[in-house]
XYZ file of C-alpha atoms in Angstrom:
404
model
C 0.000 0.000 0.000
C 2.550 1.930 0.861
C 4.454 1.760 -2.451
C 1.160 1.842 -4.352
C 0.757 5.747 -2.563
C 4.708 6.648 -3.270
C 3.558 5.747 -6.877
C 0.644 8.026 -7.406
C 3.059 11.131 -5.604
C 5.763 10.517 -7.554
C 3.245 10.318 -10.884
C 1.529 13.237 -9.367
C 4.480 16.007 -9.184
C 5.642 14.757 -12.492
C 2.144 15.199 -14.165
C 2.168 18.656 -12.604
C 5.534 19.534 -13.455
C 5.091 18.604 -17.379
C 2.243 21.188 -17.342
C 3.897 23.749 -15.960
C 7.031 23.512 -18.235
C 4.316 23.368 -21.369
C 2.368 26.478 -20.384
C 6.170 28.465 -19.638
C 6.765 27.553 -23.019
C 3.609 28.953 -23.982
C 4.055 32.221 -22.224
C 7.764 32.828 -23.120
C 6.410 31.830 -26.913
C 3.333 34.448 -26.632
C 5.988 36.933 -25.313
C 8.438 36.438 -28.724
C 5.328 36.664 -31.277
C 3.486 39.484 -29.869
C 7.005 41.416 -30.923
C 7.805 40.223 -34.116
C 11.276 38.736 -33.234
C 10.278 35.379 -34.589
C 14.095 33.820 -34.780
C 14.254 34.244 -30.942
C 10.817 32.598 -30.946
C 12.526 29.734 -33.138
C 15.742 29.692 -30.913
C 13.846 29.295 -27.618
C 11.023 26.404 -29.142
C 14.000 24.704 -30.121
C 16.221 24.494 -26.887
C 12.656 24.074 -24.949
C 12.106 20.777 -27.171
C 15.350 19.113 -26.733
C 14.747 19.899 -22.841
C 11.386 19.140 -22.760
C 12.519 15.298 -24.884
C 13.979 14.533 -21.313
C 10.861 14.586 -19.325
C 8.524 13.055 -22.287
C 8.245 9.773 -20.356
C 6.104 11.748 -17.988
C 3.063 11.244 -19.738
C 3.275 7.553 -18.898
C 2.698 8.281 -15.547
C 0.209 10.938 -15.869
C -1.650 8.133 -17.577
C -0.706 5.819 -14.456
C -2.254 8.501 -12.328
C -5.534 8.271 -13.708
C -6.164 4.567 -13.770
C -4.321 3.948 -10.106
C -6.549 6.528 -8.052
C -9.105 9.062 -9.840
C -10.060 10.242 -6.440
C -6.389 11.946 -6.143
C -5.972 12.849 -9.398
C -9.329 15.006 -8.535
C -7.600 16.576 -5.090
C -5.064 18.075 -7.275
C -7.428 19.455 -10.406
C -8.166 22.227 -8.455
C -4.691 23.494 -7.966
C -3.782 22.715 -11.482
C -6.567 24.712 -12.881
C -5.450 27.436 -10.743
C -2.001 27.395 -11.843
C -2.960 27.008 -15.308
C -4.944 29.858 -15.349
C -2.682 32.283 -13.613
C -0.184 31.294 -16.300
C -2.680 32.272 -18.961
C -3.377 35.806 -17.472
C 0.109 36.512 -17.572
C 0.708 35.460 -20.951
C -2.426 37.497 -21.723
C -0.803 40.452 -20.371
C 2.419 40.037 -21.700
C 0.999 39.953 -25.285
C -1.886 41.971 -25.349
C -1.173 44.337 -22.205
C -0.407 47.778 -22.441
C 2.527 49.278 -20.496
C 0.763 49.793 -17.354
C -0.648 46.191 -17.535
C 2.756 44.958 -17.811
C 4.169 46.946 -15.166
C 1.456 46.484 -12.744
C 3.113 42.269 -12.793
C 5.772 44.133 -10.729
C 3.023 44.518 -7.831
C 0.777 41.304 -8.510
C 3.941 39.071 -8.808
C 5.585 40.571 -5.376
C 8.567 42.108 -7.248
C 8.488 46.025 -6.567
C 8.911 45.751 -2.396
C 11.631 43.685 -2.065
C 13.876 45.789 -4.839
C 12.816 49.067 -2.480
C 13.709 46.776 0.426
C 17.129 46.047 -1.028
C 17.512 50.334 -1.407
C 16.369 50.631 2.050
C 18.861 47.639 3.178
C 21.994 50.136 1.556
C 20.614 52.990 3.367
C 20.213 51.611 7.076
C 22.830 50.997 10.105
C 22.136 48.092 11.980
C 24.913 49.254 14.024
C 22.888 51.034 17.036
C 20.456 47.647 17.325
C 23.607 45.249 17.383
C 24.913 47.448 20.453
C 21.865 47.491 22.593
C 20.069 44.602 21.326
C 17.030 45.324 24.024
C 16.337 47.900 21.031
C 14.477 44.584 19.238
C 11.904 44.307 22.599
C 10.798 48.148 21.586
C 10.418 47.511 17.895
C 8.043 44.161 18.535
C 5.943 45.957 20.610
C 5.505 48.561 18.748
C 3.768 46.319 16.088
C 0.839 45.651 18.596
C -1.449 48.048 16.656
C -1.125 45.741 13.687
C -2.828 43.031 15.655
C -5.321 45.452 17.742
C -6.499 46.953 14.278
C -6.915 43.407 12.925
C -9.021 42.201 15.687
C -10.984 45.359 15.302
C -11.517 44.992 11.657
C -13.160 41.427 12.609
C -15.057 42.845 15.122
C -16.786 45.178 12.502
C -17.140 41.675 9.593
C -14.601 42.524 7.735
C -13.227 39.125 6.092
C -10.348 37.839 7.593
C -7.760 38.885 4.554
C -8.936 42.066 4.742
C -8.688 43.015 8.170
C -4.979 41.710 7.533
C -4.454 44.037 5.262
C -5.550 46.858 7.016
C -3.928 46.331 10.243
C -0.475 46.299 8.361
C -0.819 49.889 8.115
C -0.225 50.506 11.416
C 3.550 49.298 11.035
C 4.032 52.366 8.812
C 5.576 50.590 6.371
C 4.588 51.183 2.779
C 6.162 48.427 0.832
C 5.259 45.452 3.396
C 1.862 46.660 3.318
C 2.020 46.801 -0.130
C 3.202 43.251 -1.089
C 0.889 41.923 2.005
C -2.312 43.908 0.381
C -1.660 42.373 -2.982
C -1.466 38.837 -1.833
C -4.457 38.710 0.610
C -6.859 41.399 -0.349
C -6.039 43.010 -3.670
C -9.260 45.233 -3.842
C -8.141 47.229 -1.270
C -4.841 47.755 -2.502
C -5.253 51.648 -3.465
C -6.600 52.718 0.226
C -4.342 50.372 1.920
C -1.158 52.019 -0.474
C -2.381 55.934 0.394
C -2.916 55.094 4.139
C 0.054 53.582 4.467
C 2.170 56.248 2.909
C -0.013 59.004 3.744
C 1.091 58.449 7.299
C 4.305 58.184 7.238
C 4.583 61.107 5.732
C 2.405 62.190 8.704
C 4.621 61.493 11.995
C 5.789 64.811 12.039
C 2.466 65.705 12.678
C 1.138 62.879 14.581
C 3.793 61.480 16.861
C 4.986 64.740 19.138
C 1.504 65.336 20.142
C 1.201 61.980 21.210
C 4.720 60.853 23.292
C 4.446 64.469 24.763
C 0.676 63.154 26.114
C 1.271 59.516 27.551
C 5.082 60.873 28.932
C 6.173 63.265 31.745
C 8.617 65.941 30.836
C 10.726 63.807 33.870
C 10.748 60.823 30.849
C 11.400 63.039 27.942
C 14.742 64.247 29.878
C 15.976 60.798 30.340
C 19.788 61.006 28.937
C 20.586 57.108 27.525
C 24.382 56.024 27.792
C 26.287 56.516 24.993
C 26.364 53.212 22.194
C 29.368 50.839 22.190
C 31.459 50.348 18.899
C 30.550 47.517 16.721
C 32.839 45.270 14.345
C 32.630 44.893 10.919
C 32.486 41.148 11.356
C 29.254 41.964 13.469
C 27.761 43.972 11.034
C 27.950 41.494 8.083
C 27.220 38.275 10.544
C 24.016 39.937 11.498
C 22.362 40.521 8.173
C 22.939 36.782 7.071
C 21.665 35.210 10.712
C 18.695 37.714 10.731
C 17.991 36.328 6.760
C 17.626 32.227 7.990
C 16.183 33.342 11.448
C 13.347 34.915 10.362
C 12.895 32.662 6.703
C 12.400 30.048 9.606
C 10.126 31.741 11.740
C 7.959 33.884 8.953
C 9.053 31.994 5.530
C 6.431 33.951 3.387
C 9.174 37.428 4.469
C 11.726 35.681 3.355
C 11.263 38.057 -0.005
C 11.077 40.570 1.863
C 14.173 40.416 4.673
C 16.168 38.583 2.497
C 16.422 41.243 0.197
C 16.704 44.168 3.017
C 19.352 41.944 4.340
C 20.981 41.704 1.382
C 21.229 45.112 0.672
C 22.528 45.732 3.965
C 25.180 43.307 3.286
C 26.222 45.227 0.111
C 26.486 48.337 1.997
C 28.683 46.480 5.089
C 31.003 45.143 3.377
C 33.009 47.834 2.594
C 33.735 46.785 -1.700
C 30.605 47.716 -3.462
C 29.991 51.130 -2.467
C 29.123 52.326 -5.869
C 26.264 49.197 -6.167
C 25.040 50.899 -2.489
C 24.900 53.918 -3.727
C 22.834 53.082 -7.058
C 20.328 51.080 -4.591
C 20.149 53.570 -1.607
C 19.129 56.855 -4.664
C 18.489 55.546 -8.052
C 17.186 52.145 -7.561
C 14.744 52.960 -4.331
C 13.210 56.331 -6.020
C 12.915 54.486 -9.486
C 10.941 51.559 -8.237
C 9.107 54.009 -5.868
C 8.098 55.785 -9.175
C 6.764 52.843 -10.894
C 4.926 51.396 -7.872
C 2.895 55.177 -7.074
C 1.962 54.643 -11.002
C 1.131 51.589 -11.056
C -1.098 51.422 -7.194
C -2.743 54.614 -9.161
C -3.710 52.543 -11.669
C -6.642 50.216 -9.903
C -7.582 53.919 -8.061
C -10.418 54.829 -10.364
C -13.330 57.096 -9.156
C -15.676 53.849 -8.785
C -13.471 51.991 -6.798
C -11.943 54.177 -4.075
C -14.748 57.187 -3.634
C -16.803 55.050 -1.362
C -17.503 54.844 2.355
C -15.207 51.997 2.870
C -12.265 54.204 2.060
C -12.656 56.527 4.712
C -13.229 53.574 7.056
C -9.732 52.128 6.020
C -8.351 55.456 6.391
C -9.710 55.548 9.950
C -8.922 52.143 10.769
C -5.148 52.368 9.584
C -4.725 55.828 11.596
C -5.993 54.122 14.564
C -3.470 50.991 13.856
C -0.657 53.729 13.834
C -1.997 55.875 16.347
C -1.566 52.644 18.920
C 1.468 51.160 17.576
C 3.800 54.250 18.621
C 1.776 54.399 21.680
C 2.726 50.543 22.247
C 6.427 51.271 21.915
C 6.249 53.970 24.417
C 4.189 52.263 26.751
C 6.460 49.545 26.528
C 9.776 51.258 27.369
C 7.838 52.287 30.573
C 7.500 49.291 31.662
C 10.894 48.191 31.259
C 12.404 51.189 33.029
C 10.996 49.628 36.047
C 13.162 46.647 36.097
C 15.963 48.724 34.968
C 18.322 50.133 37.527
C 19.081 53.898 37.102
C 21.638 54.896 34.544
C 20.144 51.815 31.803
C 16.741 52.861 31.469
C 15.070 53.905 28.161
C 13.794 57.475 27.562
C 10.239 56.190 26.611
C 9.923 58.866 23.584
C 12.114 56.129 21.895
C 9.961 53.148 21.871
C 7.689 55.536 19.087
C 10.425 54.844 16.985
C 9.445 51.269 16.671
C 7.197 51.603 13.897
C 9.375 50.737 10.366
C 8.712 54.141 8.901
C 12.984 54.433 8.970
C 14.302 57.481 9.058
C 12.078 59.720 9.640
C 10.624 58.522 12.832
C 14.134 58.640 14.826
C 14.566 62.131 13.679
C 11.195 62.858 15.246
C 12.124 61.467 18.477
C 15.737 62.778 18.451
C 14.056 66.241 17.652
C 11.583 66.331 20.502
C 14.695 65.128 22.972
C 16.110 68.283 22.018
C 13.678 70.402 22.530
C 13.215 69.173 26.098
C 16.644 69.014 27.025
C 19.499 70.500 24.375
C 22.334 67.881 25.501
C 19.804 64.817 25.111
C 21.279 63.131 21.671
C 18.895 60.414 20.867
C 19.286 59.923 17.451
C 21.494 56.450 17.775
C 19.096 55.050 20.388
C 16.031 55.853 18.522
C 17.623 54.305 15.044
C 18.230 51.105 16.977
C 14.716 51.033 17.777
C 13.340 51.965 14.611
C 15.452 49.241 12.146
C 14.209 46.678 14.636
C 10.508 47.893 14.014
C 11.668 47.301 10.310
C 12.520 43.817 10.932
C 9.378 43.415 12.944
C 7.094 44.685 10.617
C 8.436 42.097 8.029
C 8.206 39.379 10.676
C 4.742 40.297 11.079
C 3.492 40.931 7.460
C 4.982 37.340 7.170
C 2.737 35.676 10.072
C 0.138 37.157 8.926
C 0.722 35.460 5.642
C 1.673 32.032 6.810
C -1.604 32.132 8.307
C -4.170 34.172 6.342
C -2.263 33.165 2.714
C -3.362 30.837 0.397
């Protein structure tokens, strides 16, 4: 029995397999035609025949398939006829799409966030949260709005994916709300994209008022000790350990952190500055471009003028609005473990959402505004590249659970 079920897997991924390597053909083939370079379309059938000659034999088993065990040949139809006809949209688009059609694949296929992920790799420091690595306890709780906001959005019948989606805002995080959005909820892309960016643009405007409210000026004046010196050998361990840590823990961020890792790795060690340089400016605003345009393009009148927009709008301040209030909150009730001389100036715990730089400079701005000698610029960077991390880490739960 055993052998008989080995059989029917084995026949199974090779019956799946042969179709997916026949509709690539058909895709790539579509591609060649719809552009009139007809040798390249000669060139590539050719080369995919004398691969394809190799796996042949296949259909043989496919065949076996059907007369050992219809029953699981009809578990499997489903996903088949999905795949199939996700191949057949894209080969639709790639011949008969216009440009934004074709560039709009960046954002269905997952490929815009992680290339603004590698930019934002080049551009940060992990140095600050290597030194104090308490920094990382800040940064996860200041992702507790994401989870609050969800909860909410169930509360009030909004489907599961979409309640997701919308609590993701709170991390302030464009691009991981982004490529979340567009894999559980894709309708509300568009409101999910301007919330999301909206405010963090915003926290100038929205975070001051708030630390100064749930902190006493006693708090604000808190002077941190200054950071320890880190190694280069720490710097480029940590981006490749963070990369398998979390593909464990969250696999669907692997995208994601593997490619803010690995930008961070080009920038650390110390031989590529010119590549870090092209990612960190030219790269980052580039894809930035393409991914306003092509967001834009599902925005139409019909589709995000409606009630529910305002509601998302509402929902996602709310998520951010209790995320930075998390991270404070947080960092006060750490300082009461801490002995005096260690304890955390609670206005940096705001920093924990992912929107990196700008919320640090916030913080670091308010510090000096209450006290002129207070530099917490390097504490409050620690605390927001560890929201980073966490709001990947938590886009990715949310897809390992809620993803299909």
């Amino acid at each position: 029995m055993k052998n008989r079920a080995d059989s029917v897997n084995f026949a199974s991924y090779l019956a799946i397999e042969t179709i997916e390597f026949v509709l690539f053909e058909d895709v790539v083939a579509q591609y060649f035609v719809g552009r009139n370079v007809g040798i390249l379309n000669y060139i590539f059938r050719a080369l995919f025949r004398a691969t394809l000659s190799l796996v042949v034999k296949n259909v043989e088993a496919i065949e076996h398939i059907v007369h050992l065990d219809t029953v699981f040949v009809g578990e499997h139809f489903a996903s088949v006829e999905v795949f199939v006809g996700r191949k057949r949209v894209v080969g639709k688009i790639l011949h008969d799409g216009g440009l934004l059609d074709i560039l709009y694949l960046g954002v269905k296929l997952g490929i815009y966030p992680p290339l603004i992920f590698l930019g934002i790799g080049c551009m940060t420091d992990f140095g600050p949260l290597i030194s104090n690595p308490k920094s990382l306890l800040l940064g996860a709780a200041a992702q507790v709005g994401i989870f609050a906001t969800f909860i909410g959005c169930l509360a009030m019948a909004f489907p599961a994916e979409a309640a997701a989606s919308i609590g993701i805002i709170g991390g302030a995080d464009g691009p991981t709300a982004i490529y979340t959005t567009s894999k559980l909820y894709p309708t509300l892309l568009g409101p999910i994209a301007v919330a999301a960016y909206s405010y963090m643009a915003l926290i100038p405007l929205i975070q001051p008022p708030l630390m100064r409210l749930i902190t006493t000026k006693k708090e604000r004046e808190i002077k941190m000790e200054q950071l320890k010196p880190v190694s280069k050998r720490a710097k480029i361990i940590f981006p490749i350990v963070v990369t398998i840590i979390v593909g464990l823990v969250a696999p669907d961020a692997t995208a994601l952190i593997g490619f803010l890792m690995f930008g961070n790795l080009i920038r650390e060690c110390g031989v590529l500055d010119s590549l870090s340089e092209t990612a960190q400016k030219v790269l980052a605003n580039l894809i930035t471009i393409l991914l306003g345009i092509t967001v834009a393009r599902n925005m139409n009148a019909e589709a995000f003028l409606r009630k529910e927009t305002a509601l998302i709008l509402g929902l996602g301040l709310v998520a951010f609005i209790v995320d930075t209030a998390g991270g404070v909150v947080f960092a006060k009730i750490l300082n009461i473990f801490l002995p005096e001389g260690k304890k955390f100036n609670p206005m940096i715990g705001a920093a924990g959402i992912s929107a990196f730089p700008m919320s640090s400079r916030v913080v670091h701005k308010l510090g000096l505004e209450e006290d002129n000698q207070n530099f917490l610029l390097m504490h409050a960077t620690g605390v927001n590249v560890s929201g980073q991390v966490a709001s990947v880490i938590a886009g990715g739960m949310i897809l390992n659970f809620f993803g299909n």
